[in-house]
PDB file of C-alpha atoms in Angstrom:
ATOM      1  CA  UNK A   1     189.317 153.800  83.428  1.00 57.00           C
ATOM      2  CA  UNK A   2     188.387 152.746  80.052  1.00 70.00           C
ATOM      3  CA  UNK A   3     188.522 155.176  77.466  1.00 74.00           C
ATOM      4  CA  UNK A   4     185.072 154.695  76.504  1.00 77.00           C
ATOM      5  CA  UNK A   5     183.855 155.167  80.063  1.00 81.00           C
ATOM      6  CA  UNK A   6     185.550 157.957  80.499  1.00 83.00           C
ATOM      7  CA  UNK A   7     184.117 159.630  77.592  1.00 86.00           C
ATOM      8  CA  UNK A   8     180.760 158.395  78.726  1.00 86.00           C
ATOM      9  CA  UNK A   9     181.320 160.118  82.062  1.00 88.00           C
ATOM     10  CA  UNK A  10     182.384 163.027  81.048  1.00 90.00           C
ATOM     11  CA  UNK A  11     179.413 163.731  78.371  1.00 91.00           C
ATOM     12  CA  UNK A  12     177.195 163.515  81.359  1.00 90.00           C
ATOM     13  CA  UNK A  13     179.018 166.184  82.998  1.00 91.00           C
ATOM     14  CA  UNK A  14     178.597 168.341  80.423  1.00 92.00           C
ATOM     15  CA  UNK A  15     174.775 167.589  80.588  1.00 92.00           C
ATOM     16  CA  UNK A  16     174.766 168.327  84.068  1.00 93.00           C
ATOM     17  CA  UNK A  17     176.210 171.730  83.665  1.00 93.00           C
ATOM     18  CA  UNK A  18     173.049 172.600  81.260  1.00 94.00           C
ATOM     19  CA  UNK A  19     170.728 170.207  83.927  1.00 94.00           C
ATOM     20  CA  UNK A  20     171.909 172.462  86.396  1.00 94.00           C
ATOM     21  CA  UNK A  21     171.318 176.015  83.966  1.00 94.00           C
ATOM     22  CA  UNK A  22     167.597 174.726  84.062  1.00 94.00           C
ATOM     23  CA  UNK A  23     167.098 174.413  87.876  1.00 94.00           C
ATOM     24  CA  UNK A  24     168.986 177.884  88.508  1.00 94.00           C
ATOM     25  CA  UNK A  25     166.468 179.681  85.901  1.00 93.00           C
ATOM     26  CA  UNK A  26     163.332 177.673  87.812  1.00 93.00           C
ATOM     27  CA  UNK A  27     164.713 178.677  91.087  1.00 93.00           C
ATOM     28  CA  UNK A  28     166.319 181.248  91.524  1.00 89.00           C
ATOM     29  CA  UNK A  29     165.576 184.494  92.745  1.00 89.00           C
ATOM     30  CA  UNK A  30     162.092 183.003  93.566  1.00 91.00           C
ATOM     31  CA  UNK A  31     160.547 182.350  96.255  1.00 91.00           C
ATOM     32  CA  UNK A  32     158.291 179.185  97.420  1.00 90.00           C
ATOM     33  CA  UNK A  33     155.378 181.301  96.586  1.00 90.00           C
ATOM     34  CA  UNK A  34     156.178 182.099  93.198  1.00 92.00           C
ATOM     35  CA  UNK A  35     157.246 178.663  92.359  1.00 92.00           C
ATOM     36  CA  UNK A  36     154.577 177.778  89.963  1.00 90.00           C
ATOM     37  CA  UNK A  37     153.486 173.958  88.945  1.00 86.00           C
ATOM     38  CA  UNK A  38     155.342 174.462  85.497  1.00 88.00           C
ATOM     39  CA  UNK A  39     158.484 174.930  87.159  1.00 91.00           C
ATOM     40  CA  UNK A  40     157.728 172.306  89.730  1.00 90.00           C
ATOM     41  CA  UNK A  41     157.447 169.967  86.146  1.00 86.00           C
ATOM     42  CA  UNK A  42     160.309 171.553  84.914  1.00 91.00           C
ATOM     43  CA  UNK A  43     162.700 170.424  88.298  1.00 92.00           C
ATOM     44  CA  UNK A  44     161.127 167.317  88.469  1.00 88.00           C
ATOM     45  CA  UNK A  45     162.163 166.282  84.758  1.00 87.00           C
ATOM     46  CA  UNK A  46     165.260 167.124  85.186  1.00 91.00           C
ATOM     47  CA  UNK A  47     165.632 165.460  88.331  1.00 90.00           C
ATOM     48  CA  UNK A  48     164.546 162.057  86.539  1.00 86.00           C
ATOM     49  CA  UNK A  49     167.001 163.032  83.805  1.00 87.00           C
ATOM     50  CA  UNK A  50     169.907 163.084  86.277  1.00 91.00           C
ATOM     51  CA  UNK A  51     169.144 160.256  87.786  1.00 87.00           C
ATOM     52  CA  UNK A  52     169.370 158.181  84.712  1.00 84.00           C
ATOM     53  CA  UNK A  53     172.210 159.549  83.220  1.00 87.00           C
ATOM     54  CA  UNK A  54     174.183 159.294  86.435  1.00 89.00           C
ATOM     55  CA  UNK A  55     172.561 155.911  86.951  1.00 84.00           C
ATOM     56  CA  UNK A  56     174.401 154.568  83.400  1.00 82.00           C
ATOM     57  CA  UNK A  57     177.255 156.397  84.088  1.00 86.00           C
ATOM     58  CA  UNK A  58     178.214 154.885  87.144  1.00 86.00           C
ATOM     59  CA  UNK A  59     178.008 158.274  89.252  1.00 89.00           C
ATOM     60  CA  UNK A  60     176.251 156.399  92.111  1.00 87.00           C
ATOM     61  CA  UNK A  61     175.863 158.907  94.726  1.00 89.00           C
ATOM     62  CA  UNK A  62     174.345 161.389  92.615  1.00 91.00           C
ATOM     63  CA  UNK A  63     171.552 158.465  91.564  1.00 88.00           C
ATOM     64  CA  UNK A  64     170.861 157.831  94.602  1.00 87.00           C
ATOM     65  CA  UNK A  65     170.261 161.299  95.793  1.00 89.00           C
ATOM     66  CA  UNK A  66     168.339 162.207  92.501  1.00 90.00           C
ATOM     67  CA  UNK A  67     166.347 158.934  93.622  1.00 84.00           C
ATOM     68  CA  UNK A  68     165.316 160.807  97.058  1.00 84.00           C
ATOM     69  CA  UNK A  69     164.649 163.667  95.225  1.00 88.00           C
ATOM     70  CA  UNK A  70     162.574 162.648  92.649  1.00 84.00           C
ATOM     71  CA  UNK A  71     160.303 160.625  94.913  1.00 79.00           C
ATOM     72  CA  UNK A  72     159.861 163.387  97.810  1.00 82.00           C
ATOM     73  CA  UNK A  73     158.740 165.766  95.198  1.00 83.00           C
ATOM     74  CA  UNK A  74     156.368 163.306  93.975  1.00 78.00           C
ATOM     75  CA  UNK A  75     154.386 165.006  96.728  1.00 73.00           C
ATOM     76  CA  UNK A  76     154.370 168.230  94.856  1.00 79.00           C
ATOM     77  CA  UNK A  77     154.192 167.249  91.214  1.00 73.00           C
ATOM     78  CA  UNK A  78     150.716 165.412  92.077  1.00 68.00           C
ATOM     79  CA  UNK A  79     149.477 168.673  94.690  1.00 65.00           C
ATOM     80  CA  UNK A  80     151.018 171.731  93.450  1.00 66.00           C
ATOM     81  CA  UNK A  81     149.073 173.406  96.688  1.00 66.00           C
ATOM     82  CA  UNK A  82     151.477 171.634  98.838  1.00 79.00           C
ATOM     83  CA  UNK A  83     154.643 173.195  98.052  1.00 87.00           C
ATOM     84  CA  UNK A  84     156.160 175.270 100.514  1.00 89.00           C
ATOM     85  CA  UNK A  85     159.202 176.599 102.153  1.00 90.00           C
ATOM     86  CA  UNK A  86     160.332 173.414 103.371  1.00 89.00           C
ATOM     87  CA  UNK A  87     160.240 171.791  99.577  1.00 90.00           C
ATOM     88  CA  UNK A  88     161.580 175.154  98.289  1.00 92.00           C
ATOM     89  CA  UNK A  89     164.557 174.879 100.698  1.00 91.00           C
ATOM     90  CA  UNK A  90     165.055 171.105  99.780  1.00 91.00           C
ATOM     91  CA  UNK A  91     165.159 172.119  95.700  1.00 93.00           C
ATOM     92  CA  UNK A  92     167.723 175.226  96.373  1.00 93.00           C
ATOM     93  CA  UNK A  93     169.806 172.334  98.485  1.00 92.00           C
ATOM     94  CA  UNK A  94     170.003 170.028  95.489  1.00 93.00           C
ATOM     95  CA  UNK A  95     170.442 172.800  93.527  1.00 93.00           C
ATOM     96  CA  UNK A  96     173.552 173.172  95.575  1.00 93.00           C
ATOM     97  CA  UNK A  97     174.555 169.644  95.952  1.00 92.00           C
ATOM     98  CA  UNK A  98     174.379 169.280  92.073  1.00 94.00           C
ATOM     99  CA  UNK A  99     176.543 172.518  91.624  1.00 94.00           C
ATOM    100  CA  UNK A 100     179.294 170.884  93.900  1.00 92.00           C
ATOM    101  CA  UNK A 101     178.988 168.024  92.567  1.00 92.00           C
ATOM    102  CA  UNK A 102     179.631 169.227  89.239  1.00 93.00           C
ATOM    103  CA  UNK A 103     182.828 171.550  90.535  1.00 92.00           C
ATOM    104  CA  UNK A 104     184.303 168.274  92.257  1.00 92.00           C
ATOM    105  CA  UNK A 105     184.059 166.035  88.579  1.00 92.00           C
ATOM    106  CA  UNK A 106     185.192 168.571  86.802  1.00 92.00           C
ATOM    107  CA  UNK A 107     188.176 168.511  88.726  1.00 91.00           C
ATOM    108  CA  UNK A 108     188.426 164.710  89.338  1.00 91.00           C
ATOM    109  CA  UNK A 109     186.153 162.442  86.947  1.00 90.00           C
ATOM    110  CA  UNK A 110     186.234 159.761  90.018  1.00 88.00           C
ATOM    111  CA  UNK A 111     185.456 162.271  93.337  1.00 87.00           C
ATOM    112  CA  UNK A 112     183.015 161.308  95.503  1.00 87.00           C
ATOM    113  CA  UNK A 113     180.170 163.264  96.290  1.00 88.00           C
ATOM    114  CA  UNK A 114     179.067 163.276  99.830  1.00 86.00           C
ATOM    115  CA  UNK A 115     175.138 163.498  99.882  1.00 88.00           C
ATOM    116  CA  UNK A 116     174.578 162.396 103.632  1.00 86.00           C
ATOM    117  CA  UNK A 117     173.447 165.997 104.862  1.00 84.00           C
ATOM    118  CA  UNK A 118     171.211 166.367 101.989  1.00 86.00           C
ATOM    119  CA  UNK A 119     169.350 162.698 102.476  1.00 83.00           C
ATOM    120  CA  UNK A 120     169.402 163.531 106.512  1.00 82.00           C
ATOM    121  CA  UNK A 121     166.995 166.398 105.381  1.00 80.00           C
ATOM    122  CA  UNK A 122     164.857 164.346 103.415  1.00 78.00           C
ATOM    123  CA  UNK A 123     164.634 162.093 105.778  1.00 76.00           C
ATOM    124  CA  UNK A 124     163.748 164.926 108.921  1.00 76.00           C
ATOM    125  CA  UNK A 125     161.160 165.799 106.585  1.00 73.00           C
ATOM    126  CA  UNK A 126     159.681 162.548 106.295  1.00 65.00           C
ATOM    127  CA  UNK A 127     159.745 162.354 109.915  1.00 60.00           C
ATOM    128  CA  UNK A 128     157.977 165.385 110.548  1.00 60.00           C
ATOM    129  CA  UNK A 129     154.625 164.334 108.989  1.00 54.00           C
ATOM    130  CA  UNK A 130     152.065 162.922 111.294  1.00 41.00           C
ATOM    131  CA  UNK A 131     151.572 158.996 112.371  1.00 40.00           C
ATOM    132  CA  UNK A 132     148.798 158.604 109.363  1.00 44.00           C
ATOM    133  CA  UNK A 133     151.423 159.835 106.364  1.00 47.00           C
ATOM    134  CA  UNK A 134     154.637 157.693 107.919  1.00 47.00           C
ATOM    135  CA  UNK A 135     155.662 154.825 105.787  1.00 49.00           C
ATOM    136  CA  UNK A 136     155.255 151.824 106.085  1.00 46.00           C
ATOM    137  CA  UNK A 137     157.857 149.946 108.674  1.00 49.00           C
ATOM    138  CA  UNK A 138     160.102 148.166 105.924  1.00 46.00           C
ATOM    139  CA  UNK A 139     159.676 144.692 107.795  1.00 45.00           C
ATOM    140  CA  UNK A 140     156.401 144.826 106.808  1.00 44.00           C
ATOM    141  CA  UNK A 141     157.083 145.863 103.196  1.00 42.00           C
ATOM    142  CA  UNK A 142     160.152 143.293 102.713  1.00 44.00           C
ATOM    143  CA  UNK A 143     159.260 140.566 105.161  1.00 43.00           C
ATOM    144  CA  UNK A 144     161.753 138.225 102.381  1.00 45.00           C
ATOM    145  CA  UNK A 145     164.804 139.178 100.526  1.00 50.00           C
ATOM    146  CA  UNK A 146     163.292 137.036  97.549  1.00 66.00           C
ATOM    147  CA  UNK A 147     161.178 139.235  95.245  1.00 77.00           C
ATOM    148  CA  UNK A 148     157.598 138.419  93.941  1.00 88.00           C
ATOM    149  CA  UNK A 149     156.637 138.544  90.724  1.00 93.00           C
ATOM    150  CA  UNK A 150     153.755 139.629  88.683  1.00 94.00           C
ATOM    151  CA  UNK A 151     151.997 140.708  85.691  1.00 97.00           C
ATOM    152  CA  UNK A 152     151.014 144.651  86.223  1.00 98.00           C
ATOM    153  CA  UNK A 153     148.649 147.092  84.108  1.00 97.00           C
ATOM    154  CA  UNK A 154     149.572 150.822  85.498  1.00 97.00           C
ATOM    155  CA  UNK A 155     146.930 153.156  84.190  1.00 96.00           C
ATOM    156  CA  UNK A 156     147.966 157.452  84.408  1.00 93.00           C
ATOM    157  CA  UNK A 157     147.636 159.730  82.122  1.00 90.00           C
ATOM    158  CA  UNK A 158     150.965 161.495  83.391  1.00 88.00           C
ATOM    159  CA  UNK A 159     153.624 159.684  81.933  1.00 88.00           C
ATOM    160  CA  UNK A 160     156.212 160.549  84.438  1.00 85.00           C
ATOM    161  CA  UNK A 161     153.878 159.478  86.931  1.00 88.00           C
ATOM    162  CA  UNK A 162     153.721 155.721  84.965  1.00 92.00           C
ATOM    163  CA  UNK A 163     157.686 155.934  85.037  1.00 89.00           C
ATOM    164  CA  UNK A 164     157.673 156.811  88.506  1.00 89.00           C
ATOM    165  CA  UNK A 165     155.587 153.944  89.623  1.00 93.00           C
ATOM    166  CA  UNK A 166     157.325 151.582  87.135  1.00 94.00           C
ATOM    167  CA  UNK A 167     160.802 152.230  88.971  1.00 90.00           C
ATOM    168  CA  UNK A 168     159.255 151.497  91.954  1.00 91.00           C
ATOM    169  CA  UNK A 169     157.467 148.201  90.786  1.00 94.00           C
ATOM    170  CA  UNK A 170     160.560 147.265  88.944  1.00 93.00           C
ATOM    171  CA  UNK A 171     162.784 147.829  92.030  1.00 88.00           C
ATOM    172  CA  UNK A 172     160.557 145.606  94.515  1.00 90.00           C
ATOM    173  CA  UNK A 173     159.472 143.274  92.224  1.00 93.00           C
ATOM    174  CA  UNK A 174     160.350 140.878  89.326  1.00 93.00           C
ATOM    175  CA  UNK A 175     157.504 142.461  87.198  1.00 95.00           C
ATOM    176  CA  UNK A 176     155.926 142.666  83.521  1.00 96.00           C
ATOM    177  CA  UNK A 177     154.612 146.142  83.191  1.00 97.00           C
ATOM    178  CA  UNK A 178     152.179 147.211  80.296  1.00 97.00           C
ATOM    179  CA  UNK A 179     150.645 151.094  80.721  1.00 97.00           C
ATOM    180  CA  UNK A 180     148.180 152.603  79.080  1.00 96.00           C
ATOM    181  CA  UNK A 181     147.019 156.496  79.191  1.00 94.00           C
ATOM    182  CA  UNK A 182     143.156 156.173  79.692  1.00 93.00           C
ATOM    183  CA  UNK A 183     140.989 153.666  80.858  1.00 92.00           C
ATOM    184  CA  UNK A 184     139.003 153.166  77.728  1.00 93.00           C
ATOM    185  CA  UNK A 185     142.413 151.877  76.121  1.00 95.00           C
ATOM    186  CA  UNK A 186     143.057 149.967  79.301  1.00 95.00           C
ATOM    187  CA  UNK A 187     139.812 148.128  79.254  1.00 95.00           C
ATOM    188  CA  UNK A 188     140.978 146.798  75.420  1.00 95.00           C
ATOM    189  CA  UNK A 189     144.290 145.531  77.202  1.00 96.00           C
ATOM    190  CA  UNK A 190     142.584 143.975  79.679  1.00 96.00           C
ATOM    191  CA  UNK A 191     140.648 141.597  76.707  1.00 95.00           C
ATOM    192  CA  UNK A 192     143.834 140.538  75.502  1.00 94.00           C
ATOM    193  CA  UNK A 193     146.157 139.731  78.532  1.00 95.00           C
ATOM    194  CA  UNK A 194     145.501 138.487  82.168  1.00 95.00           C
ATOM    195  CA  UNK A 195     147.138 140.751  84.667  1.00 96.00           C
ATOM    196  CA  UNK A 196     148.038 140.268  88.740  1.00 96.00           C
ATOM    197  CA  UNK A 197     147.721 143.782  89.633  1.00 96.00           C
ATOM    198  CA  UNK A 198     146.698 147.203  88.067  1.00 97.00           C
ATOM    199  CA  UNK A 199     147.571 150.066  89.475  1.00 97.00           C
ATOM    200  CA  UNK A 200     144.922 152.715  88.317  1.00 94.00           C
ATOM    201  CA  UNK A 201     144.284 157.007  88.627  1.00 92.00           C
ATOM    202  CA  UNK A 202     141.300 157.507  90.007  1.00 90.00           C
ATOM    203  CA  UNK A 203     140.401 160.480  87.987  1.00 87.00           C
ATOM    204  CA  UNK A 204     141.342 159.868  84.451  1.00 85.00           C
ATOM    205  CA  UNK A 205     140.140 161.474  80.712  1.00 82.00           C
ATOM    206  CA  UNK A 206     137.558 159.478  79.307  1.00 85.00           C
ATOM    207  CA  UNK A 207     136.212 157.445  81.786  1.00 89.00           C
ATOM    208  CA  UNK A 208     137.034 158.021  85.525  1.00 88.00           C
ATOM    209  CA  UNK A 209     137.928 154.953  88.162  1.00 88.00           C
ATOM    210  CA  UNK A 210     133.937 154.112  88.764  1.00 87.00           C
ATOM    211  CA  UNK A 211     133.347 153.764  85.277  1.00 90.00           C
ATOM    212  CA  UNK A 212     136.805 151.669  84.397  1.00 92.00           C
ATOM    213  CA  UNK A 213     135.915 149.236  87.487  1.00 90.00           C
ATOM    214  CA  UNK A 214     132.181 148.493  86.456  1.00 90.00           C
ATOM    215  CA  UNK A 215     133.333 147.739  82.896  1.00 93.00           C
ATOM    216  CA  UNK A 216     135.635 145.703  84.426  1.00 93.00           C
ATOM    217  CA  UNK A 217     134.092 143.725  86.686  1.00 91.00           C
ATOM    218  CA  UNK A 218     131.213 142.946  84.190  1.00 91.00           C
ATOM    219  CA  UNK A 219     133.180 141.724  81.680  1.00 91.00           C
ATOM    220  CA  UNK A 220     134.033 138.404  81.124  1.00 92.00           C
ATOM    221  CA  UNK A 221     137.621 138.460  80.451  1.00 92.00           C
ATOM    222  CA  UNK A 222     139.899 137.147  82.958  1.00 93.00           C
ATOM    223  CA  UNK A 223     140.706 140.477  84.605  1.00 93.00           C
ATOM    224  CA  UNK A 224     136.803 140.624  85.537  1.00 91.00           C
ATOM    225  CA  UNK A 225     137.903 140.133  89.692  1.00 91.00           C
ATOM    226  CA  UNK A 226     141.813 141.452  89.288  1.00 94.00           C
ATOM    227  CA  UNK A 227     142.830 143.353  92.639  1.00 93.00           C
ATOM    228  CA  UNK A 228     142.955 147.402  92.063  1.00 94.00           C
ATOM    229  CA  UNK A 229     145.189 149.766  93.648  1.00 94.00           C
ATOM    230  CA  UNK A 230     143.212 153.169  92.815  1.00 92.00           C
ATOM    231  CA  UNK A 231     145.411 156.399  93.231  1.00 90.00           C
ATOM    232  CA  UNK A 232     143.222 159.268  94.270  1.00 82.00           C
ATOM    233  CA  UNK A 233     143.309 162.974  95.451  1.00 68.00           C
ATOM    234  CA  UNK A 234     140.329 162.628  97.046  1.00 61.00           C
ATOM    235  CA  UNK A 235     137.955 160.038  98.566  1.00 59.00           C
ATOM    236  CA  UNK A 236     135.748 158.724  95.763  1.00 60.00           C
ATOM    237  CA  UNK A 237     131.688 157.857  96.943  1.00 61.00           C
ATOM    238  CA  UNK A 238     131.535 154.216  96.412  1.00 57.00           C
ATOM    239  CA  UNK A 239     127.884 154.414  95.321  1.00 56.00           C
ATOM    240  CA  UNK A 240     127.905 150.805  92.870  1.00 55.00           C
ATOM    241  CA  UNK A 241     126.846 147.428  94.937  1.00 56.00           C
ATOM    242  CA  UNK A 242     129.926 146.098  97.338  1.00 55.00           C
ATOM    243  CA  UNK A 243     130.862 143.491  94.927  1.00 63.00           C
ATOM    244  CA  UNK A 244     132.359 145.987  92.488  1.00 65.00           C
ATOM    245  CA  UNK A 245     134.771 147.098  94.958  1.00 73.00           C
ATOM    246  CA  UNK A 246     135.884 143.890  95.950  1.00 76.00           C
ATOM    247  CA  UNK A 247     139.634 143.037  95.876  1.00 82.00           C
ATOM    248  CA  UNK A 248     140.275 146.941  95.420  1.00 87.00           C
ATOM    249  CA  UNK A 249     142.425 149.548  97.253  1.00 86.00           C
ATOM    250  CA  UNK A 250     142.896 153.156  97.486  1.00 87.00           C
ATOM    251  CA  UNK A 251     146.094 155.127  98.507  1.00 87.00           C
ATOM    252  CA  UNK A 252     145.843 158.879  98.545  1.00 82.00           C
ATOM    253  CA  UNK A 253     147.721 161.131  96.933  1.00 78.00           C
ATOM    254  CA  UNK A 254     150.750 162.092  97.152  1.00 75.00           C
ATOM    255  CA  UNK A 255     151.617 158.707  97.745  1.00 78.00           C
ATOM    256  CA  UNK A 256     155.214 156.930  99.165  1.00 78.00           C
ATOM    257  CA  UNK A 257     156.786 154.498  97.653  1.00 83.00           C
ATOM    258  CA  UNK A 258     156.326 151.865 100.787  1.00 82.00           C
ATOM    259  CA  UNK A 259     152.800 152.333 100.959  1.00 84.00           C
ATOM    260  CA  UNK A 260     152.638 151.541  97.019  1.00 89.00           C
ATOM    261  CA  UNK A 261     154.691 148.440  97.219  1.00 90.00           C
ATOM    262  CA  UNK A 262     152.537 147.433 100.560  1.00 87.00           C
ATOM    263  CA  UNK A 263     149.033 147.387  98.808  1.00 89.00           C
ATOM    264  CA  UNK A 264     150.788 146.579  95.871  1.00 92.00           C
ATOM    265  CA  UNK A 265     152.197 142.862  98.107  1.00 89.00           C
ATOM    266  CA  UNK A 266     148.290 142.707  99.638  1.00 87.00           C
ATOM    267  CA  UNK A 267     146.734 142.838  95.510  1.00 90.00           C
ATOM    268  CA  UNK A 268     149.672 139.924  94.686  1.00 90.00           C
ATOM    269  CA  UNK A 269     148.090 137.954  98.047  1.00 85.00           C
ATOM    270  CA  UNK A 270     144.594 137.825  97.174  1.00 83.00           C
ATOM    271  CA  UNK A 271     145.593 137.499  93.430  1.00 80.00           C
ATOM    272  CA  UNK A 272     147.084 134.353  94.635  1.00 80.00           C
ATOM    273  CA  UNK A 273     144.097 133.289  96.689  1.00 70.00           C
ATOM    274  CA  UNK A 274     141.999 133.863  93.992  1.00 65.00           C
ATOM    275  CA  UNK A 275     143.778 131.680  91.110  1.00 66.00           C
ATOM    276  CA  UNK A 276     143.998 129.051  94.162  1.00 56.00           C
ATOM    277  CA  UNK A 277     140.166 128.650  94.468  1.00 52.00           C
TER     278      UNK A 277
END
């Protein structure tokens, strides 16, 4: 190992021990009930933190369980009411996993960290929900191994939730990705660049995802008929004529990743469609 690497590695050790300092004083001693959405913030930072610093560093396994993670709690960070003692029991787990893990590098820079048990348990829980919240089969999500591309607008005013759904856009697709925080900003971005796809909260500061869509739609830029994928915690009343909601979809929230990336493949079709005719 190169010296460099190795210094690399071992800096992100040391961040895990403090990473690790934070979960314990979110965690434990608590339990699911007095878990409260600032510490569900809290775990789900540092969970994105890992991630990337294990990402750069080469520490694959503990990426790709941070991955898991980070995504099944996206279920929590967006409805704080739906944490309970399964969740709790999955956050003590990598709680545990991480405090291995770090025992095992700090004897051996290059162990191995076996995280099968702890993605077999995200994966029972996924399995557990009903028919309506399964994912989508992946045939019907990767039907090619060659990705599409696009031009996306992703429109939150959560920032982790725009890095969230950036990841996932970036992982499925080859993709330009602009964000904005409101819709009143996004509407200005929308008069200066054409876009395949935006992916838009429903219920945003400013103006909410009725308003943003009739401003949109009678514009005359050239995102006046661009497909919408709406996230929403509820199930808006579509009151404004049919013709506003064309070429739109809604996905509820929480949200997984394959139904994201399915809508996401539908907006790219009729995008297509649409520059056709």
């Amino acid at each position: 190992m190169e010296d460099l690497e190795k210094e690399l590695k071992l800096s992100v050790v040391n961040e895990l021990e403090d990473h690790i300092n934070e979960l314990s004083d979110a965690l434990n001693g608590k339990s699911e009930d007095q878990i409260s959405e600032e510490d569900i913030n809290l775990i789900f930072r540092v969970a994105h933190s890992i991630k990337g610093n294990t990402r750069a560093s080469g520490f694959d396994e503990l990426a790709e369980v941070s991955h898991f993670f980070e995504s099944k709690l996206m279920d929590v960070k967006i409805d704080h009411t739906r944490y309970n003692e399964k969740y709790h029991d999955l956050c003590l787990s990598y709680l545990d996993l991480m405090s291995v893990a770090l025992e095992e590098l700090n004897k051996d820079i290059d162990s191995k960290i076996d995280i099968n048990t702890f993605i077999n348990s995200i994966e029972q829980m996924q399995e557990s929900k009903t028919t309506k919240d399964k994912p989508i089969p992946k045939e019907m999500i990767h039907p090619t191994r060659q990705k599409l591309s696009g031009n996306f607008l992703l429109i939150d005013d959560d920032e982790s939730i725009l890095e969230i759904i950036s990841e996932y856009i970036n992982d499925n697709f080859e993709a330009t990705i602009s964000t904005e925080l409101n819709g009143q900003e996004a509407i200005a971005t929308t008069d200066e660049e054409r876009f395949d796809v935006i992916v838009c909260d429903y219920k945003m500061p400013l103006i909410n995802g009725t308003e943003f869509i009739k401003m949109l739609r009678h514009s005359t830029n050239s995102n006046k008929h661009t497909p919408i994928v709406f996230l929403s915690g509820y199930k808006p009343k579509l009151n404004e004529p049919g013709e506003v909601w064309d070429n739109v979809f809604f996905i509820d929230k929480p949200f997984a990743e394959s139904k994201l990336i399915y809508y996401i493949k539908c907006s790219l079709s009729l995008n297509k469609e649409r520059n056709v005719a």
